[in-house]
Structure formats: C-alpha cells, structure tokens
Tab-separated table of C-alpha atoms and ligand atoms in Angstrom:
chain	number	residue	atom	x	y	z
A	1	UNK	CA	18.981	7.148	-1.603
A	2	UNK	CA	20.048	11.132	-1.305
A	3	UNK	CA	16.942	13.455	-1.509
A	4	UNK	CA	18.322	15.038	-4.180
A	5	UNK	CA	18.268	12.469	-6.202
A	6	UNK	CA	14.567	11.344	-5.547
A	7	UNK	CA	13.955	14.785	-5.979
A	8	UNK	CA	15.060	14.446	-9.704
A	9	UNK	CA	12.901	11.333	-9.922
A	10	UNK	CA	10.129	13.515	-8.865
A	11	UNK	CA	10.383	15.623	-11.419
A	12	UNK	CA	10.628	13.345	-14.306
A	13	UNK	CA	7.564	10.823	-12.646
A	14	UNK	CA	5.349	13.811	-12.066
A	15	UNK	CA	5.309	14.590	-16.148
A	16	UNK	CA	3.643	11.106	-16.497
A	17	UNK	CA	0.160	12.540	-15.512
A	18	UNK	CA	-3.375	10.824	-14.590
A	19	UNK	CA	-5.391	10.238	-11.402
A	20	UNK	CA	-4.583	11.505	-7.936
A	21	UNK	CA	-4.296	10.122	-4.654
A	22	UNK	CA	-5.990	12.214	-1.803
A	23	UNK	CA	-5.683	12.194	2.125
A	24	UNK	CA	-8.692	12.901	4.090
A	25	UNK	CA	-7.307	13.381	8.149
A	26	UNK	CA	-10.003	13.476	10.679
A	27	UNK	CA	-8.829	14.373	13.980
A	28	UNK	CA	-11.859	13.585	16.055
A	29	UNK	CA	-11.328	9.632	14.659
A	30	UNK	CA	-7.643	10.004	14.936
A	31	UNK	CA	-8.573	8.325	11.335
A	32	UNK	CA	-6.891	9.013	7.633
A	33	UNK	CA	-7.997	7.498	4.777
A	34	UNK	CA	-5.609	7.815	1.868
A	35	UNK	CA	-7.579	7.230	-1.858
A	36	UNK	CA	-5.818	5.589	-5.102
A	37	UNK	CA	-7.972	7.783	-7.441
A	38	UNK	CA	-8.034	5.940	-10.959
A	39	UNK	CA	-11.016	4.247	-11.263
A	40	UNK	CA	-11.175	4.306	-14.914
A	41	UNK	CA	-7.972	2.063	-14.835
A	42	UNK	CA	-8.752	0.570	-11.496
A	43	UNK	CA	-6.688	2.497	-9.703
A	44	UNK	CA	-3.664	1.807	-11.509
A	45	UNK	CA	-0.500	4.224	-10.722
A	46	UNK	CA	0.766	7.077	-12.862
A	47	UNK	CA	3.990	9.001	-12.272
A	48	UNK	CA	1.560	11.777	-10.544
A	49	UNK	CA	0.466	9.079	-8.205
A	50	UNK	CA	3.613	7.987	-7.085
A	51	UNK	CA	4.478	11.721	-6.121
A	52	UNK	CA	0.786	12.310	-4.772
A	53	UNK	CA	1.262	9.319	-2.504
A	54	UNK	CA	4.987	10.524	-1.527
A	55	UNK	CA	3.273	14.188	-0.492
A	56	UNK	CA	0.664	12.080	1.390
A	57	UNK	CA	2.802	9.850	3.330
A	58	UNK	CA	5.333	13.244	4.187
A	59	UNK	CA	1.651	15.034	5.201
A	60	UNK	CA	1.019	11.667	6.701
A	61	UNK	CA	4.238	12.052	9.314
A	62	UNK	CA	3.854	15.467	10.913
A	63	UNK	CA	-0.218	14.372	11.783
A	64	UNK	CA	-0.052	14.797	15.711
A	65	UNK	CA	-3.799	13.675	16.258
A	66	UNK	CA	-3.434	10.629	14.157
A	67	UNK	CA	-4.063	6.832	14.941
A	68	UNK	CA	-4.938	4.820	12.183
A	69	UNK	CA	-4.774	5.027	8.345
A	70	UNK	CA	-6.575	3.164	5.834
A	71	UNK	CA	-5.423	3.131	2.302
A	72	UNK	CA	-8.308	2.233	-0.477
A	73	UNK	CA	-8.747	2.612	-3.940
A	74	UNK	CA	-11.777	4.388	-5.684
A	75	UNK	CA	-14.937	2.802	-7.065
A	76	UNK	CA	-14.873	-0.927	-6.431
A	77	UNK	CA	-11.229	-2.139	-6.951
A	78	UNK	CA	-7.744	-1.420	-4.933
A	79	UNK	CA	-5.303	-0.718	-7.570
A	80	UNK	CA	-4.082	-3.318	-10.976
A	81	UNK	CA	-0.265	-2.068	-10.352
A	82	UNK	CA	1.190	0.197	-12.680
A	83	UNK	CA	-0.751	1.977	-14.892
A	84	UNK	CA	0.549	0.137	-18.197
A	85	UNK	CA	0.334	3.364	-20.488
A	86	UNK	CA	2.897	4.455	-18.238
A	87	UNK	CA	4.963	1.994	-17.281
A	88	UNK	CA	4.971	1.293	-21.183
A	89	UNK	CA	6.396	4.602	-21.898
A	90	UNK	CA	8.377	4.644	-18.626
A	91	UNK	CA	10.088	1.372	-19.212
A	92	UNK	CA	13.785	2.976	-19.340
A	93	UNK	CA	12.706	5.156	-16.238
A	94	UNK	CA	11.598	1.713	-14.130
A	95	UNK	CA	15.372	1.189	-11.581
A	96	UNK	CA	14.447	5.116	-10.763
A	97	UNK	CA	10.766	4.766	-10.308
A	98	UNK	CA	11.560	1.770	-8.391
A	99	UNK	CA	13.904	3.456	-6.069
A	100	UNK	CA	10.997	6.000	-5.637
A	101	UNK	CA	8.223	3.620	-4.915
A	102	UNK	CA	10.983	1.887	-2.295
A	103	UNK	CA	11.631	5.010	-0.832
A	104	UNK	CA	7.598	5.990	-0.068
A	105	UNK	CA	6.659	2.527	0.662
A	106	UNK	CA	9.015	2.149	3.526
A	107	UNK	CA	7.703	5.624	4.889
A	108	UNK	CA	4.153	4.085	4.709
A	109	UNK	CA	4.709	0.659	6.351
A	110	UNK	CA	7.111	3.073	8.855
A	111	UNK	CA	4.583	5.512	10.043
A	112	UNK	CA	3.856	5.842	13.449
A	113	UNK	CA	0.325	5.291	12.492
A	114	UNK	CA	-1.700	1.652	12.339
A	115	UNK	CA	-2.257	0.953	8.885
A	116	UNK	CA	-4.738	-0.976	7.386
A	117	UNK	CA	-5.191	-1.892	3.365
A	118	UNK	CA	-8.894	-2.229	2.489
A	119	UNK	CA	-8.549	-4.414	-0.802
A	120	UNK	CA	-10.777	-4.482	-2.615
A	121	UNK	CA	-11.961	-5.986	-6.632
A	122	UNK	CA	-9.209	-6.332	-8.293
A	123	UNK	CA	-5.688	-6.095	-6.528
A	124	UNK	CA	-2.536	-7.146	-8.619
A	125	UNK	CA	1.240	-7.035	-9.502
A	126	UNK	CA	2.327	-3.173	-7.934
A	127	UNK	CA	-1.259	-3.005	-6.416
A	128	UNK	CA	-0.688	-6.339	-4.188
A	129	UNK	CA	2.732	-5.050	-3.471
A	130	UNK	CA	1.239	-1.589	-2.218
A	131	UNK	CA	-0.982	-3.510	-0.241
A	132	UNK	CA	2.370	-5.059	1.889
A	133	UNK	CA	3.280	-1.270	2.526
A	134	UNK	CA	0.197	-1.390	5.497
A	135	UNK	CA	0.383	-3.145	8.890
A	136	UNK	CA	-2.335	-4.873	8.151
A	137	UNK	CA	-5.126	-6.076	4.947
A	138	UNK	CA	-9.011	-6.608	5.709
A	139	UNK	CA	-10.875	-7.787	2.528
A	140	UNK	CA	-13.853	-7.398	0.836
A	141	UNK	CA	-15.007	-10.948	0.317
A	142	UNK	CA	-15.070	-10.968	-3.134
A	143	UNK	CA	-11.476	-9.336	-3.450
A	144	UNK	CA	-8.497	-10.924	-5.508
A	145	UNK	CA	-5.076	-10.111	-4.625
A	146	UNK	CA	-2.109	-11.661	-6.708
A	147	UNK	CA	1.515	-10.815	-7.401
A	148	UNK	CA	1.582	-11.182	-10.950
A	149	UNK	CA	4.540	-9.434	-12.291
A	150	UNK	CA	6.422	-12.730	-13.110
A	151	UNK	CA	3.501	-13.031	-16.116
A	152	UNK	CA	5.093	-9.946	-17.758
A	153	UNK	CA	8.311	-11.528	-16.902
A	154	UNK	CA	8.756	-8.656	-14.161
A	155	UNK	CA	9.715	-9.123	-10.698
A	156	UNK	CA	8.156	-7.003	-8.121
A	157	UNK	CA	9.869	-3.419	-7.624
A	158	UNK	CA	8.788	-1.556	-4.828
A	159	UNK	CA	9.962	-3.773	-1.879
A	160	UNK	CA	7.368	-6.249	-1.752
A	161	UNK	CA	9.734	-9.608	-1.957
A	162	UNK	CA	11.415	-8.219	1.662
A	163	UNK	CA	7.710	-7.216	3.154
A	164	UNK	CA	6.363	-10.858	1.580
A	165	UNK	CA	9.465	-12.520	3.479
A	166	UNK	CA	9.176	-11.029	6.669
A	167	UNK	CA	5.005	-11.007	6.468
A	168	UNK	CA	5.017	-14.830	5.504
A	169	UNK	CA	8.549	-15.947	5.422
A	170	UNK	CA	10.679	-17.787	2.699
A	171	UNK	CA	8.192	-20.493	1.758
A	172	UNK	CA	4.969	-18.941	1.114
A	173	UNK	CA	6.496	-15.824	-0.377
A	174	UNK	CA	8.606	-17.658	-2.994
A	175	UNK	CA	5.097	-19.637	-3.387
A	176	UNK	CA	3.750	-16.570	-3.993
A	177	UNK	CA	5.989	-14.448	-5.813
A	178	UNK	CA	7.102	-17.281	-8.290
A	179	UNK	CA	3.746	-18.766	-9.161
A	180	UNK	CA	2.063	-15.679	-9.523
A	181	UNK	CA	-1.109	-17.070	-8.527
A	182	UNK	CA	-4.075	-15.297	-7.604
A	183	UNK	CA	-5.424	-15.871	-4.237
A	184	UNK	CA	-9.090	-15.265	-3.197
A	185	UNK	CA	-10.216	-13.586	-0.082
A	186	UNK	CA	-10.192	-16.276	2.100
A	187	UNK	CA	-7.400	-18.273	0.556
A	188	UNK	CA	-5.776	-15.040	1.481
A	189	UNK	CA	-6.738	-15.522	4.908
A	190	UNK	CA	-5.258	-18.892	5.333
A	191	UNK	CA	-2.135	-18.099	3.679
A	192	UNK	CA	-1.880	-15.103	6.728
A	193	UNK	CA	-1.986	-12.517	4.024
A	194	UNK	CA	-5.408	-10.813	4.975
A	195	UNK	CA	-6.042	-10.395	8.403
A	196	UNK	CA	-10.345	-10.358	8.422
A	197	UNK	CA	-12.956	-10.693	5.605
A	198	UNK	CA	-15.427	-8.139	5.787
A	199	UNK	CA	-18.640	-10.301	5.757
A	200	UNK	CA	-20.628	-10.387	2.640
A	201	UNK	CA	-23.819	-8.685	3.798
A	202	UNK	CA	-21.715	-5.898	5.059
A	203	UNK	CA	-23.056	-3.027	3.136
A	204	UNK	CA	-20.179	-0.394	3.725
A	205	UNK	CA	-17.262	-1.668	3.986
A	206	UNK	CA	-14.942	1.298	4.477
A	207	UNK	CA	-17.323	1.885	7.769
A	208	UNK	CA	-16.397	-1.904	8.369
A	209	UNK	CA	-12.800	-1.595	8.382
A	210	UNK	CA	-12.822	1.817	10.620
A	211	UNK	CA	-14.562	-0.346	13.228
A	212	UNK	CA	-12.182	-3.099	12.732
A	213	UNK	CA	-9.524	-0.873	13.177
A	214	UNK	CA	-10.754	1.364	15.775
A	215	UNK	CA	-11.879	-1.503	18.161
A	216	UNK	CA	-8.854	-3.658	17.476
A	217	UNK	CA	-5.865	-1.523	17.087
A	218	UNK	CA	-6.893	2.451	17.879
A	219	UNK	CA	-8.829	2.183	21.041
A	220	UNK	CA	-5.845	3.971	23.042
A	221	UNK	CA	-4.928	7.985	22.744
A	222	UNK	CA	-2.563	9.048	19.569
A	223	UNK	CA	0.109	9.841	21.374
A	224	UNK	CA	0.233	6.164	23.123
A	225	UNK	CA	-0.764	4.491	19.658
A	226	UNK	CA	1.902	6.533	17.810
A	227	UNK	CA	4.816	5.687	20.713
A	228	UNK	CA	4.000	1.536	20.455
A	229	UNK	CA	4.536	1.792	16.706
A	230	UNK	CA	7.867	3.502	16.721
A	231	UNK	CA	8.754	0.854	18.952
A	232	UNK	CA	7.863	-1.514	16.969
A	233	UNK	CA	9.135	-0.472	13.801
A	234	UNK	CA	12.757	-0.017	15.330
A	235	UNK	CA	12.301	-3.830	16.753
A	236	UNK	CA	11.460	-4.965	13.341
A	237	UNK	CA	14.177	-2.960	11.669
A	238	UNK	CA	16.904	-4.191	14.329
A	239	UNK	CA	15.945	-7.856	13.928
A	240	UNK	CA	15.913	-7.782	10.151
A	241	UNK	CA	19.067	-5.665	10.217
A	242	UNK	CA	20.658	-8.510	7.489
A	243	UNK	CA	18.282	-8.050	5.079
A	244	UNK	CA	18.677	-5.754	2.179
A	245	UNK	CA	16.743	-2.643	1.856
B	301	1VU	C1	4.568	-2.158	-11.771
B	301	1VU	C2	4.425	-3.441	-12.487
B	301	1VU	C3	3.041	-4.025	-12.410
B	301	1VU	O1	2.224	-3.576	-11.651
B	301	1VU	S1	2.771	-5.372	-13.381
B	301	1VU	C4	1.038	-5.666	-13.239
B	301	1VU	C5	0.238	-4.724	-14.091
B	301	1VU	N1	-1.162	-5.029	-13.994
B	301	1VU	C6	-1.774	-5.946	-14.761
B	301	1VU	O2	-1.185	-6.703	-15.495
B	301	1VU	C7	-3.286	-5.948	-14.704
B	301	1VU	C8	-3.866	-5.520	-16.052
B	301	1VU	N2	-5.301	-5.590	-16.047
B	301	1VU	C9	-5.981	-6.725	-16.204
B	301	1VU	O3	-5.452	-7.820	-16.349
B	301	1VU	C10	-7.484	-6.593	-16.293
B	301	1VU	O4	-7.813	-5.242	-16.512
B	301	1VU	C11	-8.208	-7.107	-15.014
B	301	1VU	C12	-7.638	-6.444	-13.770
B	301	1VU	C13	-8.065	-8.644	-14.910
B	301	1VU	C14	-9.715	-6.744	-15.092
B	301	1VU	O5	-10.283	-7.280	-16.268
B	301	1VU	P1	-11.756	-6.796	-16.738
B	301	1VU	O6	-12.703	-6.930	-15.589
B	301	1VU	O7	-12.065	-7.530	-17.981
B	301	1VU	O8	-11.619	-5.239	-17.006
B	301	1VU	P2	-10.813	-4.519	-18.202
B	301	1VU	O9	-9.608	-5.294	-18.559
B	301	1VU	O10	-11.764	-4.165	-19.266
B	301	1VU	O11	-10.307	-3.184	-17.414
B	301	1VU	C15	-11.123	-2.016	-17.254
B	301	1VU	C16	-10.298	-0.846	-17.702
B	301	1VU	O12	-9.220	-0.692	-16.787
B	301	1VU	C17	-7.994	-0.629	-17.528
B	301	1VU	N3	-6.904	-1.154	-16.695
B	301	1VU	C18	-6.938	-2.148	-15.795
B	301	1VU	N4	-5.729	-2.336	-15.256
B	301	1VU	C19	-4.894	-1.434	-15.847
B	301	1VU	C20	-3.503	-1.117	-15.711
B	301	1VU	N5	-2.686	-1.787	-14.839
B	301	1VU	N6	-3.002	-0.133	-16.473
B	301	1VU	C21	-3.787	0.564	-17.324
B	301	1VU	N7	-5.103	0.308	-17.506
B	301	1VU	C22	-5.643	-0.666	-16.759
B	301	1VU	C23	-8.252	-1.503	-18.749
B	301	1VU	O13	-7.336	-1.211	-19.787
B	301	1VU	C24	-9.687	-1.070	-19.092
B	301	1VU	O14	-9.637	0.199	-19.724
B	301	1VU	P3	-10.540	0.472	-21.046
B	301	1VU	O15	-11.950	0.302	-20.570
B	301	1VU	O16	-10.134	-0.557	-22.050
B	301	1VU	O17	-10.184	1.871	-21.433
C-alpha cells in the first residue's frame, strides 16, 4: 500500500485514543522488549496503539545493537484483540485499519531481529493474531490463546490466516481459524503453535523468556544475528512468493 495512504490511516486511527505501546532497547542485551500497555482492557488495541506499535517497529529497524525482541502485554494478560469500544465505533474504518495492522505486522515478523511473543492470560481474536507477527511464542503455563473472530462472525484482519498457513499449514490453521477454539498452553505446544512453556514455578517469566531467547537464538554478535534473519526472511518470502499478501 503507498505511504501516503497509510499515512492518512494514521491520522484518522490515532484520534481513537487509549493505552500506549512502549519500546525499551537495551544495547548491552542486544534485547527490546516492546509493551501492549492496556491493562485495564487487557491490553486490547486502540487506534493510538496501532500507530504506537507502527513508530516502534520503524524505531525497531534502524536499532544497530539489536538481537532479540520480545513483545508482552502489561499486567498479567497479552492482549484480547481489538479494543471493542473502538472497533465498535471504528467499524466503517475496519478494510483501512486492516491494511494498517497488515502493513506493521509484516514489518514485525520482517525485522532483522529474533522475535519472541511472551503470551500471556488471556490472548484472543487480534491478540492471537499479533502473536503470529513474532518468530517465535513461549507461554506462561496458564496462558490461553484462541482465534476467535469467527464468534463475532469476523475473520481475522491483520494477516494472521497467511502466518497460521505457513506456521502450521492448511489443516491445523483452517482447524484453527474456523473452530475458533481456544487452546491451552500446552495444547498449544502440541499443535506447534508455542514453542516452550515457561514452567509453573518460574517466578519471572519475562526473565524466563530473555534466557530462552538469549541461550537459544541470541548467543551470536548483532550484526551476525541480524544478517541470518534477512536471509531468512527473503527465503521465506521467495518460497511463498504465490501466496497473497
Ligand atoms: C480485531 C477483531 C478482534 O480482535 S475480535 C476479538 C475481540 N476480543 C474479544 O472478543 C474478547 C473480549 N473479552 C472477553 O471475552 C473477556 O473480557 C475475557 C477475555 C474472556 C476475560 O473475561 P473476565 O476474566 O471475566 O474479565 P472481564 O470480561 O471482566 O474483562 C476485564 C475488563 O477488560 C475489558 N476487556 C477485555 N477485553 C476487551 C476488549 N477486547 N475490548 C475492550 N475491553 C475489553 C472488559 O470489558 C472489562 O472491563 P470493565 O472492567 O468491564 O471495565
């Protein structure tokens, strides 16, 4: 889509206000951790937070030092999709904000950074599909994840049906996506949705995942970390050259 028009887009989302979403870079870790901040609404996203997270993911691309990013929500949960207040009064608005949401989460899953969801409570409908914009999902083992748009009579909007597809292929994600069923942590697991369930006596489980990460994935310097990626994101995008964006 031309910037000009998501520019527009911008403008009109960023009127819908409520909650933030905030980057914290540290350069020693090579770590970011990128915050859904709505915890009143667990985490749900407002027009602001769609253009907070676009301003994060373009801060998110010129980070020389960086490795590894974790995206979380605030207080306990990951994000419940869109916040309904908004998406209520948004509801003629929802092919643009779509075509926003597309736009950032293809950024995010593209970054030349390893990213890692850390879902958490409750994660559902535009939350689950967020969670598909990282390389990877460790959860907490009491998490729920479930794409439940189809409840509302919705399909999913910002690009989770092609991430689903090429995560899990046709099967599971037409299992998924069509019986809107809500999958625990480690039915999550078994389905090859979540990668690792943060053990239950794990008492901080953001500290948790930046091990997992670090140790797994980050070990190497930025520059080497950052170079595989690219490479890997222009295999992926060559070998799934037929699919639509
Ligand atoms: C883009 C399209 C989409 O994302 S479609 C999917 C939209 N999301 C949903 O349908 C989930 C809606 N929320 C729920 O079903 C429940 O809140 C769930 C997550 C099951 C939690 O239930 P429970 O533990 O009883 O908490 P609760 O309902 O009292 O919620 C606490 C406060 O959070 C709010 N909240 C939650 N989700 C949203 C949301 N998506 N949009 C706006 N507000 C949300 C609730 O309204 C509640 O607020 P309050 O305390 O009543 O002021």
């Amino acid at each position: 889509m031309q910037r000009q028009t998501l520019h527009n887009i911008r403008n009109e989302l960023a009127k819908f206000e409520g909650g933030s979403v905030d980057l914290d870079l540290d350069d020693e870790t090579g770590l970011a951790i990128l915050t859904l901040n709505n915890p009143r609404r667990m985490n749900s996203m407002t027009g602001k937070m769609m253009v907070d997270l676009a301003d994060c993911v373009s801060e998110l691309t010129k980070w020389s030092h960086g490795k590894g990013l974790i995206l979380k929500g605030q207080g306990g949960n990951f994000c419940t999709g869109g916040d309904l207040t908004f998406v209520k009064k948004a509801l003629h608005y929802g092919g643009e904000m779509a075509a926003y949401q597309h736009d950032t989460l293809t950024r995010l899953l593209n970054l030349p950074l390893i990213s890692v969801a850390l879902v958490q409570g409750h994660t559902l409908g535009g939350g689950a599909e967020l969670s598909t914009a990282c390389d990877y999902r460790v959860m907490s083992s009491t998490a729920k994840i479930g794409f439940v748009q189809m409840k509302m009579g919705l399909t999913t909007a910002w690009g989770a049906a092609t991430r689903l597809t090429r995560l899990l292929g046709r099967r599971k994600a037409i299992n998924l996506l069509c019986s809107a069923k809500i999958l625990t942590a480690r039915s999550a697991l078994s389905e090859g949705l979540a990668d690792y369930v943060i053990p239950e006596s794990c008492d901080d489980e953001l500290q948790e995942t930046k091990h997992w990460l670090l140790t797994n994935m980050c070990s190497l310097d930025p520059d080497v970390i950052q170079s595989l990626k690219r490479l890997v994101v222009r295999a992926d995008l060559r070998s799934n050259s037929s699919y639509a964006p």
